[in-house]
Each structure stands twice: as structure tokens, then as C-alpha cells.
Amino acid sequence: MFDNLSDKLDKALHVLKGHGQITEINVAETLKEVRRALLDADVNFKIAKEFTNRVKEQAMGQNVLTNLQPGQLMVKIVKDELTQLMGGEAEGINLSGNPSVILMSGLQGSGKTTFSGKLANYLKKKKSKNPLLVAGDVYRPAAIDQLHIVGEQIGVEVYSDKENNDPVAIAKAGVAHAKKNGNNVVIIDTAGRLAVDEQMMTEIANIHKTVNPQETLFVVDSMTGQDAVNTAKAFNDVLNFDGVILTKLDGDTRGGAAISIKSVVNKPIKFIGTGEKMDAIDVFYPNRMADRILG
Ligand code: GDP
């Protein structure tokens, strides 16, 4: 994960290793390389610039107060700032409803259906919940079948209605079904298009208004780089979602989405998807991710 970024940051921070003290000149040199590494990883220009400015301020300010070597001090500052940038503390999901309704949003192919299954599996195994999956993609019959296959794999019931082509009605009926059935979590998978469009946004906004979810999650493919951030913005404007799910972090992603998304939409990344299997889900911990990036 993020090998390229890790290598480049490691090299950038090495610049300071041989130096006895932090000076404006060697900090500037280091930060130029750090910024380049971030931009190469698809981090938005403004975010990379603000990031290096904050690191510079800290480095110059802390220099006299610490007995860490300059190289170590810089690694620590960059790590702390990266953690902050990616969200500071880890955030859980709100399961206070009865049932707790979780609405999935995102583009087609982002990994919504797969993640719906992973989350149901996670909540069943780790939180002893009894989830229901609801198939809200009425446009692609294959999507409904896919959710049923996922449900079977993990032993979780799936509510669907192929006769009904109104996703708002299906979502509502799914929640009613859960209440009758004793499911304490309802995960609603929804349709996605290949690009943000008005009809899709109106539809998901209507589902949102009708089922009033405890959690609205935005699922995004981390391989899409800066586009991930733009799509997140568009969905957040309409849904004011609660958290982000970054999928496909097992692939050859450069990491820019993980680093930028929190500061653009100001919503935490809650989980990551790291494979196609149902157990390839991890809670997102910004500090652990920063540790991983900086080796
Ligand atoms: P949806 O259209 O948003 O419901 O997306 P799907 O759940 O159907 O996922 C699209 C494709 O991405 C499928 O082939 C999934 O197996 C794959 N996929 C989903 N999540 C991950 C992940 O975390 N890692 C990898 N490698 N593939 C994933």
C-alpha cells in the first residue's frame, strides 16, 4: 500500500539525517521533496502546500525545544501532520437506531455492493448484530443477484423486490421488513451511475429523506485519485454524509484520496476495503495509516 509515496517521503526526510540542526535552508529543501512526493501521490496541490507550510512552522518552532535529531524530529512532525490530515482520531459508526439504518452511496463500480456485504459480515461477527441487506439498485437486475450471492456467502438475509422499480419504496419496505423480522441493522445498497448525475442525486436524496439513516456512507474507489475527491464533494453537497469508505486500497493506488478526502469534505474515513473477499475490511485508523506511509 502506497509504496511509492513511502519511498519518496523516506528519501525526502533523509535529507535532514546528516545535519546537526534544523535550519531554514535544509527544511525548505526537505519540504520541497515532501511536497513533490505528495503531488506525485495525487494529493491536491492546495492541500500539499498547506501541509508543508504547517510542517515548516512546527519544525522551526520545535527545533529549539527538543533533543531529537533533526531527521527524527522531521519524521515525527510529518507523521503527526499526516495523521491530522487523514482525520486525527478513528471514528466508529452510529448504531444507536432500532434498527440502525445505514445508507450506501457512491458511483457504480466503486464497491458499494461488496462493501455492504463486508460491513454486514463485520457487524454480525464483531458486533454481534443481526443485519439485513436491502437491494436498492432497481436498474440492474444483476446487482440484486450479486447482493443475494453476497448475502448467502455471509449468512445474512437480503430483502429485494424485483417487481418494484421504485428505490424509495424498496428502501422503506426494507426497513419495515427489518422491524418485523427483528434485524437491528439495515444496510441499504443503492444504484450508482458512472458519473455524478442529477437524477441519481435526486433519487438518493429521496431515499435519504424517507429512511432517515443513522449513517450515510460514501463509498469511493481509491484508485480514482483526484476524481475521488471531486466525487466526494458532489455527494456530500447533496447528502451531507457521515463517513467515507475507501475501497481497493489493496490495488496499486497512489494514496492521494486517502490523504486528501478528509480535509476536502471534512468527513472521516471510517473503513477501508482491501480486497474482494468478505473479510477484506479494516477500520481506518489515521495514525496507523501515517505509520504505514512513513515506515
Ligand atoms: P458497486 O457497483 O459500487 O456496487 O461495486 P461492486 O461492489 O460491484 O464492486 C465493483 C468491483 O470492484 C467488483 O469486481 C468487486 O469485486 C471489486 N471490489 C470491491 N471492493 C474491492 C476492494 O476493496 N479491493 C479490490 N481489489 N476489489 C474490490
XYZ file of C-alpha atoms in Angstrom, residues 4-13 30-43 48 52 254 256 259 293:
30
model
C 5.825 4.771 -3.984
C 4.765 7.533 -1.594
C 6.551 5.806 1.295
C 9.793 5.564 -0.678
C 9.660 9.177 -1.770
C 8.895 10.527 1.690
C 11.631 8.379 3.135
C 14.114 9.826 0.666
C 12.885 13.376 1.288
C 13.270 13.024 5.039
C 13.257 18.701 2.607
C 9.794 20.152 2.286
C 10.196 20.697 -1.409
C 10.745 16.958 -1.751
C 7.873 16.150 0.620
C 5.546 18.321 -1.438
C 6.697 16.658 -4.637
C 6.062 13.221 -3.105
C 2.527 14.256 -2.110
C 1.749 15.697 -5.538
C 3.050 12.531 -7.192
C 0.685 10.558 -4.973
C -2.230 12.598 -6.382
C -2.698 14.836 -3.376
C 0.038 19.622 -0.255
C 4.183 21.606 4.025
C -1.047 6.170 -5.053
C -3.846 10.724 -2.699
C -4.709 11.753 2.289
C 3.220 5.525 4.958
